[in-house]
Amino acid sequence: MIKREAYMKRIRPFLNNDLIKVLTGIRRSGKSVMLDLIKDELLVSGVDSSQFISINFENMSNAHLCTSRELHDEIIRRASEMKGRVYLFFDEIQEVDAWEKCINSFRVELDCDIYITGSNAKLLSGELATYLAGRYVEFVIYPFSFAEFIELYHTVFPDASLQQCFNRYLIAGGMPYLSNLRYDDTASRQYLRDLFNSVELKDIVKRNNIRDVDMLERIIAYITSNIGTTFSSTSISKYLKSEGRSVSPETVLNYIRACTDAFLFYQVKRQDLQGRKILTVNEKYYVADHGIREAVFGGNRKDINLVLENIVYMELLRRGYTVTIGKAGSQEIDFVCEDRGNRLYIQVAYLLASEDTVQREFGVYNHIRDNFPKYVVTLDEFDMSRDGIRHRNIRDFLLEEKWD
C-alpha cells in the first residue's frame, strides 16, 4: 500500500472536523485504500481504533443496511455503546437508498467525523443532496499517476529502468490492484476486462436503467477508439446509422453522460482563446484509465499519440488543473490548464520526427502572446526547446513536481 501523499495533503486539513469528506472516482481506483490511509493518520494523531465504524455496502453481509432507516438505527445503536467522538467510514455509499438523509442525521445527532466513498459523479447532485449543501468537501481519486505506478512497480521489479516502467504503464495503466497480480499480462488483462464489465453493468446500465446495452457498448467503443479526437453526438449518431443502428443525438448524449457520471470518461470542452469563450460543439473525451482501453479494446501502441495525450490529461486532473482545449485561429492547442489564476499550455505528440512536425507542434503557439509557460511533450530523448517554448520527454514531464 503506497501512501498517495498527493491526496493526503489535500485531505489532511479536513481530518477531525465536521465537514463530510466525500471520496469519488471510478471503481477500484483506490478509494477504499484512501479510507485506510485516513484511518492510519487518525490513529497516529491519538484516535483509538475502537472509535471507528466501517461499512462496505458492496459486501453482501451489509445488504440489510442499504436503506437509510436501517443504517441510521444500526449506527445510532453502535455509537451509543462507544465513548468519545465516533469516526464513520462508509464505502460505496450510493448503494444505500436515500443515504443523504441518513448521513445528515448522523451529523446532527452524533459527535462524529464522517468519510464516504462513491463511484458516481452525481453522488452529490439532485434533490436529496440539498441535505448536505455546504457541509461536505469532495476529493476525486484517480488511478495511479506514473510516479505512483513506478513506486509500486519497483516493489515487484526493483531493477526496472524508467523506460521499462513507462513502457509497462503505457499498456497496463494505473489501476492499483495490478501489483497484486505482479503485472502479469494475461491476469492483468482479465482483471481490467472484469473491472470494465463491472463499471458498465453496475455503474452505467443498472444505475441508469439502460435497456439497449448493445447501443451503449457501441457508443463506448466509439469513444474509446477516438479518445482525444473532437466529435459531436451528431457525428456518433451518423456513424451508428452507417452501421445499421439508428439512434438520436440526444440519446447518444444521455448514454455518454451516464459514462462520465461513472467516471469512465472525462469530457473536455473547447475554448476560443481569442474570443475568451467556451465553444459548445465538438468536445473531446479521455478514458479514466488507458490500461482499461488496452485490455478491452486494444490499440494503445497503434494509437500511441492519443494514449500519450490521455496520460497527460489525467495527470493534469490529478494536479488540480481545470483543462480545456485551446482554439487559436485555425489551430488547436491540446491543453489549456488553469489553476488559481495561473495558466499553462501543453501540446502532446509522439515524436518530433521531422522538421514539419517540429514546426506544427511548436507553431500552435504562434497566436499566443502571453507569458504563461508553454510546453511540447513527446517521447523524444533530446531537448528541442526553442523560442521560449519548453520541450520535455513525457517521462520526465510526468515526474516533475511542479511545472512553471
CSV table of C-alpha atoms in Angstrom, one decimal:
chain,number,residue,atom,x,y,z
A,1,MET,CA,0.0,0.0,0.0
A,2,ILE,CA,1.6,3.3,-1.1
A,3,LYS,CA,0.9,6.5,0.8
A,4,ARG,CA,-0.7,8.5,-2.0
A,5,GLU,CA,0.6,11.7,-0.3
A,6,ALA,CA,-0.7,14.0,-3.1
A,7,TYR,CA,-4.2,13.1,-1.9
A,8,MET,CA,-3.4,13.0,1.8
A,9,LYS,CA,-2.0,16.6,1.6
A,10,ARG,CA,-5.4,17.8,0.4
A,11,ILE,CA,-7.4,15.7,2.8
A,12,ARG,CA,-5.3,16.2,5.9
A,13,PRO,CA,-6.6,19.8,6.7
A,14,PHE,CA,-10.1,18.4,6.9
A,15,LEU,CA,-9.4,15.5,9.3
A,16,ASN,CA,-11.3,15.6,12.6
A,17,ASN,CA,-13.8,18.4,11.6
A,18,ASP,CA,-17.5,18.4,11.0
A,19,LEU,CA,-17.4,18.6,7.2
A,20,ILE,CA,-18.3,15.3,5.5
A,21,LYS,CA,-15.3,14.0,3.5
A,22,VAL,CA,-16.5,12.5,0.1
A,23,LEU,CA,-14.1,10.4,-2.0
A,24,THR,CA,-15.3,9.8,-5.5
A,25,GLY,CA,-13.8,8.2,-8.6
A,26,ILE,CA,-14.0,5.2,-10.9
A,27,ARG,CA,-14.4,1.7,-9.3
A,28,ARG,CA,-11.1,0.2,-8.0
A,29,SER,CA,-9.1,3.4,-8.3
A,30,GLY,CA,-8.1,3.2,-4.6
A,31,LYS,CA,-10.9,4.9,-2.7
A,32,SER,CA,-11.1,2.1,-0.1
A,33,VAL,CA,-7.3,2.3,0.4
A,34,MET,CA,-7.6,6.0,0.9
A,35,LEU,CA,-10.0,5.3,3.8
A,36,ASP,CA,-7.4,3.0,5.3
A,37,LEU,CA,-4.7,5.7,4.9
A,38,ILE,CA,-7.0,8.2,6.6
A,39,LYS,CA,-7.6,5.8,9.5
A,40,ASP,CA,-3.8,5.4,9.8
A,41,GLU,CA,-3.4,9.2,10.1
A,42,LEU,CA,-6.1,9.4,12.7
A,43,LEU,CA,-4.5,6.6,14.7
A,44,VAL,CA,-1.2,8.4,14.7
A,45,SER,CA,-3.0,11.6,15.9
A,46,GLY,CA,-4.2,9.7,19.0
A,47,VAL,CA,-7.6,8.4,17.9
A,48,ASP,CA,-8.4,4.9,19.2
A,49,SER,CA,-9.5,2.3,16.6
A,50,SER,CA,-12.4,1.4,18.9
A,51,GLN,CA,-13.9,4.7,17.8
A,52,PHE,CA,-14.1,3.6,14.1
A,53,ILE,CA,-17.2,2.2,12.5
A,54,SER,CA,-16.5,1.0,8.9
A,55,ILE,CA,-19.1,-0.4,6.5
A,56,ASN,CA,-18.6,-1.5,2.9
A,57,PHE,CA,-22.1,-1.6,1.2
A,58,GLU,CA,-20.9,-3.8,-1.6
A,59,ASN,CA,-20.4,-6.6,0.9
A,60,MET,CA,-23.5,-8.8,0.9
A,61,SER,CA,-23.3,-9.2,4.7
A,62,ASN,CA,-24.2,-5.5,4.9
A,63,ALA,CA,-27.1,-5.7,2.4
A,64,HIS,CA,-29.7,-5.3,5.3
A,65,LEU,CA,-28.2,-1.8,5.9
A,66,CYS,CA,-28.8,-0.5,2.4
A,67,THR,CA,-31.8,1.6,3.5
A,68,SER,CA,-31.4,4.9,5.3
A,69,ARG,CA,-33.6,3.8,8.2
A,70,GLU,CA,-31.8,0.5,8.8
A,71,LEU,CA,-28.4,2.2,8.5
A,72,HIS,CA,-29.4,5.0,10.8
A,73,ASP,CA,-30.7,2.7,13.5
A,74,GLU,CA,-27.6,0.5,13.4
A,75,ILE,CA,-25.1,3.3,13.6
A,76,ILE,CA,-27.0,5.1,16.4
A,77,ARG,CA,-27.1,1.8,18.4
A,78,ARG,CA,-23.4,1.1,17.9
A,79,ALA,CA,-22.4,4.7,18.6
A,80,SER,CA,-24.4,4.7,21.9
A,81,GLU,CA,-22.0,2.0,23.1
A,82,MET,CA,-18.9,4.0,22.3
A,83,LYS,CA,-17.1,6.7,24.2
A,84,GLY,CA,-15.9,9.9,22.6
A,85,ARG,CA,-16.1,11.0,19.0
A,86,VAL,CA,-17.3,8.4,16.5
A,87,TYR,CA,-15.5,8.1,13.2
A,88,LEU,CA,-17.7,6.8,10.4
A,89,PHE,CA,-16.3,5.2,7.2
A,90,PHE,CA,-18.9,4.3,4.5
A,91,ASP,CA,-17.6,2.6,1.3
A,92,GLU,CA,-19.8,2.8,-1.9
A,93,ILE,CA,-22.5,4.8,-0.1
A,94,GLN,CA,-24.6,5.1,-3.3
A,95,GLU,CA,-25.8,1.6,-2.6
A,96,VAL,CA,-27.9,3.0,0.3
A,97,ASP,CA,-31.3,4.3,-0.5
A,98,ALA,CA,-31.7,8.0,0.4
A,99,TRP,CA,-28.3,7.9,2.0
A,100,GLU,CA,-28.0,11.7,2.2
A,101,LYS,CA,-30.8,11.9,4.8
A,102,CYS,CA,-29.1,9.3,6.9
A,103,ILE,CA,-25.6,11.0,6.7
A,104,ASN,CA,-27.1,14.4,7.6
A,105,SER,CA,-28.9,12.9,10.5
A,106,PHE,CA,-25.6,11.5,11.9
A,107,ARG,CA,-24.0,14.9,11.5
A,108,VAL,CA,-26.8,16.4,13.7
A,109,GLU,CA,-27.3,13.6,16.2
A,110,LEU,CA,-23.7,12.5,16.9
A,111,ASP,CA,-20.3,13.9,17.7
A,112,CYS,CA,-18.8,12.3,14.6
A,113,ASP,CA,-16.3,12.6,11.8
A,114,ILE,CA,-17.7,11.2,8.5
A,115,TYR,CA,-15.9,9.8,5.5
A,116,ILE,CA,-17.8,8.3,2.5
A,117,THR,CA,-16.8,6.9,-0.9
A,118,GLY,CA,-18.9,6.5,-4.1
A,119,SER,CA,-18.4,5.6,-7.8
A,120,ASN,CA,-20.8,8.1,-9.3
A,121,ALA,CA,-20.2,11.8,-10.2
A,122,LYS,CA,-23.9,12.5,-9.4
A,123,LEU,CA,-23.4,11.3,-5.9
A,124,LEU,CA,-23.8,14.9,-4.6
A,125,SER,CA,-26.3,16.3,-7.1
A,126,GLY,CA,-30.0,16.2,-7.1
A,127,GLU,CA,-32.8,16.9,-4.6
A,128,LEU,CA,-31.5,14.7,-1.8
A,129,ALA,CA,-28.1,16.3,-1.9
A,130,THR,CA,-29.6,19.6,-0.7
A,131,TYR,CA,-29.4,18.0,2.8
A,132,LEU,CA,-25.6,18.2,2.6
A,133,ALA,CA,-25.3,21.6,0.8
A,134,GLY,CA,-22.2,23.4,2.1
A,135,ARG,CA,-21.5,20.6,4.6
A,136,TYR,CA,-19.1,18.4,2.6
A,137,VAL,CA,-15.8,18.5,0.8
A,138,GLU,CA,-15.1,16.3,-2.2
A,139,PHE,CA,-11.9,14.6,-3.5
A,140,VAL,CA,-11.8,12.7,-6.8
A,141,ILE,CA,-9.5,9.7,-6.5
A,142,TYR,CA,-7.9,8.7,-9.9
A,143,PRO,CA,-6.0,5.6,-10.9
A,144,PHE,CA,-2.2,5.7,-10.3
A,145,SER,CA,-0.1,8.5,-11.7
A,146,PHE,CA,3.2,7.4,-13.4
A,147,ALA,CA,5.1,8.4,-10.3
A,148,GLU,CA,2.8,6.2,-8.1
A,149,PHE,CA,3.0,3.4,-10.7
A,150,ILE,CA,6.8,3.4,-10.5
A,151,GLU,CA,6.7,3.2,-6.7
A,152,LEU,CA,4.6,0.1,-6.8
A,153,TYR,CA,6.1,-1.5,-9.9
A,154,HIS,CA,9.5,-1.3,-8.3
A,155,THR,CA,8.2,-3.5,-5.4
A,156,VAL,CA,7.7,-6.2,-8.0
A,157,PHE,CA,10.5,-5.4,-10.4
A,158,PRO,CA,13.1,-3.4,-8.4
A,159,ASP,CA,15.6,-3.2,-11.2
A,160,ALA,CA,13.2,-1.9,-13.9
A,161,SER,CA,14.5,1.2,-15.6
A,162,LEU,CA,12.5,4.3,-16.0
A,163,GLN,CA,11.9,3.5,-19.7
A,164,GLN,CA,10.8,-0.1,-18.8
A,165,CYS,CA,8.4,1.3,-16.2
A,166,PHE,CA,6.9,3.7,-18.7
A,167,ASN,CA,6.5,1.0,-21.4
A,168,ARG,CA,4.6,-1.1,-18.9
A,169,TYR,CA,2.5,1.9,-17.7
A,170,LEU,CA,1.6,2.6,-21.4
A,171,ILE,CA,-0.1,-0.8,-21.7
A,172,ALA,CA,-1.1,-1.7,-18.1
A,173,GLY,CA,-2.4,1.7,-17.0
A,174,GLY,CA,-2.7,2.8,-13.3
A,175,MET,CA,-5.2,0.5,-11.6
A,176,PRO,CA,-3.7,-0.2,-8.2
A,177,TYR,CA,-4.7,-3.9,-7.9
A,178,LEU,CA,-2.4,-4.9,-10.8
A,179,SER,CA,0.6,-5.0,-8.5
A,180,ASN,CA,-1.2,-7.9,-6.6
A,181,LEU,CA,-1.1,-9.8,-10.0
A,182,ARG,CA,2.6,-8.9,-10.3
A,183,TYR,CA,1.6,-7.1,-13.6
A,184,ASP,CA,1.2,-10.5,-15.3
A,185,ASP,CA,0.0,-9.7,-18.8
A,186,THR,CA,-2.8,-12.3,-19.0
A,187,ALA,CA,-4.1,-11.8,-15.5
A,188,SER,CA,-3.9,-8.0,-15.8
A,189,ARG,CA,-6.0,-8.0,-18.9
A,190,GLN,CA,-8.6,-10.3,-17.4
A,191,TYR,CA,-8.8,-8.2,-14.3
A,192,LEU,CA,-9.2,-5.0,-16.3
A,193,ARG,CA,-11.9,-6.5,-18.5
A,194,ASP,CA,-13.8,-7.7,-15.5
A,195,LEU,CA,-13.4,-4.2,-14.0
A,196,PHE,CA,-14.8,-2.6,-17.1
A,197,ASN,CA,-17.7,-5.0,-17.2
A,198,SER,CA,-18.4,-4.1,-13.5
A,199,VAL,CA,-18.4,-0.4,-14.3
A,200,GLU,CA,-20.6,-0.9,-17.3
A,201,LEU,CA,-23.1,-3.1,-15.6
A,202,LYS,CA,-23.3,-1.7,-12.1
A,203,ASP,CA,-22.5,2.0,-12.6
A,204,ILE,CA,-23.9,2.7,-16.0
A,205,VAL,CA,-26.6,0.1,-17.1
A,206,LYS,CA,-28.1,-0.6,-13.7
A,207,ARG,CA,-27.9,2.9,-12.3
A,208,ASN,CA,-29.4,4.5,-15.4
A,209,ASN,CA,-31.9,1.7,-16.3
A,210,ILE,CA,-30.4,1.4,-19.7
A,211,ARG,CA,-32.2,-1.3,-21.8
A,212,ASP,CA,-30.3,-1.1,-25.1
A,213,VAL,CA,-27.0,-2.4,-23.8
A,214,ASP,CA,-25.7,-3.1,-27.3
A,215,MET,CA,-26.1,0.5,-28.3
A,216,LEU,CA,-24.3,1.6,-25.1
A,217,GLU,CA,-21.4,-0.7,-25.9
A,218,ARG,CA,-21.2,0.6,-29.4
A,219,ILE,CA,-21.0,4.2,-28.1
A,220,ILE,CA,-18.4,3.2,-25.5
A,221,ALA,CA,-16.3,1.5,-28.2
A,222,TYR,CA,-16.6,4.6,-30.5
A,223,ILE,CA,-15.5,7.0,-27.8
A,224,THR,CA,-12.7,4.7,-26.6
A,225,SER,CA,-11.3,4.4,-30.1
A,226,ASN,CA,-11.5,8.1,-30.6
A,227,ILE,CA,-10.1,9.5,-27.3
A,228,GLY,CA,-8.5,12.9,-27.8
A,229,THR,CA,-10.4,13.4,-31.1
A,230,THR,CA,-13.1,16.1,-31.4
A,231,PHE,CA,-16.5,14.8,-32.3
A,232,SER,CA,-20.2,15.5,-31.6
A,233,SER,CA,-23.2,13.4,-30.6
A,234,THR,CA,-24.5,14.0,-34.1
A,235,SER,CA,-21.3,12.5,-35.7
A,236,ILE,CA,-21.7,9.4,-33.5
A,237,SER,CA,-25.3,9.2,-34.4
A,238,LYS,CA,-24.4,9.3,-38.1
A,239,TYR,CA,-21.7,6.7,-37.6
A,240,LEU,CA,-24.0,4.3,-35.9
A,241,LYS,CA,-26.6,4.8,-38.6
A,242,SER,CA,-24.0,3.7,-41.1
A,243,GLU,CA,-23.5,0.6,-39.0
A,244,GLY,CA,-27.2,-0.2,-39.2
A,245,ARG,CA,-28.2,1.2,-35.8
A,246,SER,CA,-30.5,4.2,-35.6
A,247,VAL,CA,-30.2,6.5,-32.6
A,248,SER,CA,-30.8,10.1,-31.9
A,249,PRO,CA,-28.0,12.6,-30.9
A,250,GLU,CA,-29.9,13.2,-27.7
A,251,THR,CA,-29.9,9.5,-26.8
A,252,VAL,CA,-26.2,9.4,-27.6
A,253,LEU,CA,-25.6,12.4,-25.2
A,254,ASN,CA,-27.6,10.7,-22.5
A,255,TYR,CA,-25.5,7.5,-22.8
A,256,ILE,CA,-22.3,9.5,-22.8
A,257,ARG,CA,-23.4,11.4,-19.7
A,258,ALA,CA,-24.1,8.1,-18.0
A,259,CYS,CA,-20.5,7.0,-18.8
A,260,THR,CA,-19.0,10.3,-17.5
A,261,ASP,CA,-21.1,10.0,-14.3
A,262,ALA,CA,-19.5,6.6,-13.7
A,263,PHE,CA,-16.0,8.2,-14.2
A,264,LEU,CA,-15.3,6.0,-17.2
A,265,PHE,CA,-14.8,9.0,-19.5
A,266,TYR,CA,-13.9,12.7,-18.9
A,267,GLN,CA,-15.2,15.4,-21.2
A,268,VAL,CA,-13.0,18.3,-22.2
A,269,LYS,CA,-14.6,21.4,-23.7
A,270,ARG,CA,-13.0,23.7,-26.3
A,271,GLN,CA,-12.1,27.3,-25.6
A,272,ASP,CA,-11.7,30.1,-28.1
A,273,LEU,CA,-8.5,31.7,-26.8
A,274,GLN,CA,-9.0,34.9,-28.8
A,275,GLY,CA,-12.7,35.4,-28.0
A,276,ARG,CA,-12.3,34.1,-24.5
A,277,LYS,CA,-15.4,31.9,-24.6
A,278,ILE,CA,-16.2,28.2,-24.3
A,279,LEU,CA,-17.3,26.6,-27.5
A,280,THR,CA,-20.4,24.4,-27.3
A,281,VAL,CA,-19.7,21.8,-30.0
A,282,ASN,CA,-17.2,19.1,-30.7
A,283,GLU,CA,-15.7,18.2,-27.3
A,284,LYS,CA,-13.0,15.7,-26.7
A,285,TYR,CA,-13.2,12.7,-24.3
A,286,TYR,CA,-10.5,10.8,-22.4
A,287,VAL,CA,-10.7,7.5,-20.6
A,288,ALA,CA,-10.1,7.3,-16.9
A,289,ASP,CA,-7.5,4.5,-17.3
A,290,HIS,CA,-5.7,3.8,-20.5
A,291,GLY,CA,-5.0,0.3,-19.3
A,292,ILE,CA,-8.7,-0.5,-19.5
A,293,ARG,CA,-8.6,0.8,-23.1
A,294,GLU,CA,-5.8,-1.6,-23.9
A,295,ALA,CA,-7.4,-4.6,-22.1
A,296,VAL,CA,-10.9,-4.2,-23.6
A,297,PHE,CA,-10.3,-2.7,-27.0
A,298,GLY,CA,-6.5,-2.9,-27.7
A,299,GLY,CA,-4.5,-0.5,-29.8
A,300,ASN,CA,-2.6,1.5,-27.2
A,301,ARG,CA,0.7,1.1,-29.2
A,302,LYS,CA,-1.0,1.8,-32.5
A,303,ASP,CA,-2.7,4.9,-31.2
A,304,ILE,CA,0.2,5.9,-29.0
A,305,ASN,CA,-0.1,9.6,-29.8
A,306,LEU,CA,-3.7,9.6,-28.4
A,307,VAL,CA,-2.7,7.5,-25.4
A,308,LEU,CA,0.1,9.9,-24.5
A,309,GLU,CA,-2.5,12.7,-24.6
A,310,ASN,CA,-4.7,10.7,-22.4
A,311,ILE,CA,-1.9,10.1,-19.9
A,312,VAL,CA,-1.0,13.8,-19.7
A,313,TYR,CA,-4.7,14.8,-19.4
A,314,MET,CA,-5.3,12.6,-16.4
A,315,GLU,CA,-2.1,13.9,-14.8
A,316,LEU,CA,-3.4,17.4,-15.2
A,317,LEU,CA,-6.7,16.4,-13.4
A,318,ARG,CA,-4.7,14.8,-10.6
A,319,ARG,CA,-2.8,18.0,-10.0
A,320,GLY,CA,-6.0,20.0,-9.8
A,321,TYR,CA,-6.0,21.9,-13.1
A,322,THR,CA,-9.1,22.9,-14.9
A,323,VAL,CA,-8.5,21.8,-18.5
A,324,THR,CA,-9.9,23.0,-21.9
A,325,ILE,CA,-8.8,22.5,-25.5
A,326,GLY,CA,-7.5,25.8,-26.9
A,327,LYS,CA,-8.6,27.1,-30.3
A,328,ALA,CA,-6.3,29.8,-31.6
A,329,GLY,CA,-7.1,30.8,-35.1
A,330,SER,CA,-7.3,27.7,-37.3
A,331,GLN,CA,-5.1,25.7,-34.9
A,332,GLU,CA,-5.8,23.9,-31.6
A,333,ILE,CA,-3.6,23.5,-28.5
A,334,ASP,CA,-4.2,20.2,-26.8
A,335,PHE,CA,-4.5,21.5,-23.3
A,336,VAL,CA,-5.0,24.9,-21.7
A,337,CYS,CA,-4.6,24.4,-18.0
A,338,GLU,CA,-5.8,26.8,-15.3
A,339,ASP,CA,-5.2,26.8,-11.5
A,340,ARG,CA,-5.9,29.8,-9.2
A,341,GLY,CA,-5.1,32.4,-11.9
A,342,ASN,CA,-2.1,30.5,-13.2
A,343,ARG,CA,-2.1,29.2,-16.8
A,344,LEU,CA,-0.2,26.5,-18.6
A,345,TYR,CA,-0.3,25.4,-22.3
A,346,ILE,CA,0.6,21.9,-23.3
A,347,GLN,CA,1.0,20.3,-26.7
A,348,VAL,CA,1.4,16.5,-26.8
A,349,ALA,CA,2.9,14.5,-29.7
A,350,TYR,CA,4.5,11.1,-30.2
A,351,LEU,CA,7.8,12.1,-31.8
A,352,LEU,CA,9.2,15.2,-33.4
A,353,ALA,CA,10.4,13.0,-36.3
A,354,SER,CA,10.7,15.7,-39.0
A,355,GLU,CA,11.1,19.5,-39.3
A,356,ASP,CA,7.5,19.7,-40.5
A,357,THR,CA,6.3,18.0,-37.2
A,358,VAL,CA,8.5,20.4,-35.2
A,359,GLN,CA,7.0,23.4,-37.0
A,360,ARG,CA,3.5,22.1,-36.5
A,361,GLU,CA,3.8,21.3,-32.7
A,362,PHE,CA,5.7,24.4,-31.8
A,363,GLY,CA,3.8,26.6,-34.3
A,364,VAL,CA,0.5,26.2,-32.5
A,365,TYR,CA,1.8,28.8,-30.0
A,366,ASN,CA,2.3,31.5,-32.7
A,367,HIS,CA,-1.0,33.1,-31.8
A,368,ILE,CA,-0.4,33.0,-28.1
A,369,ARG,CA,1.1,36.3,-26.9
A,370,ASP,CA,1.0,35.9,-23.1
A,371,ASN,CA,4.0,34.9,-20.9
A,372,PHE,CA,2.5,31.8,-19.3
A,373,PRO,CA,4.6,28.6,-19.7
A,374,LYS,CA,4.2,26.7,-22.9
A,375,TYR,CA,5.3,23.0,-23.3
A,376,VAL,CA,5.6,20.5,-26.1
A,377,VAL,CA,5.7,17.0,-24.6
A,378,THR,CA,6.8,13.9,-26.6
A,379,LEU,CA,8.8,10.7,-26.3
A,380,ASP,CA,11.9,12.2,-27.8
A,381,GLU,CA,15.1,11.8,-25.7
A,382,PHE,CA,16.7,15.1,-26.9
A,383,ASP,CA,15.7,18.5,-25.8
A,384,MET,CA,14.4,20.6,-28.7
A,385,SER,CA,13.2,23.6,-26.8
A,386,ARG,CA,13.1,26.8,-28.8
A,387,ASP,CA,11.7,30.4,-28.8
A,388,GLY,CA,10.8,30.2,-25.1
A,389,ILE,CA,8.7,27.0,-25.6
A,390,ARG,CA,9.9,24.1,-23.4
A,391,HIS,CA,10.2,20.6,-24.8
A,392,ARG,CA,10.1,17.7,-22.4
A,393,ASN,CA,10.3,14.0,-22.6
A,394,ILE,CA,6.9,12.7,-21.3
A,395,ARG,CA,8.5,10.5,-18.6
A,396,ASP,CA,10.4,13.5,-17.2
A,397,PHE,CA,7.4,15.7,-17.5
A,398,LEU,CA,5.1,13.4,-15.6
A,399,LEU,CA,7.7,13.1,-12.8
A,400,GLU,CA,8.4,16.8,-12.4
A,401,GLU,CA,6.9,18.1,-9.1
A,402,LYS,CA,6.0,21.4,-10.5
A,403,TRP,CA,5.5,22.9,-14.0
A,404,ASP,CA,6.3,26.6,-14.2
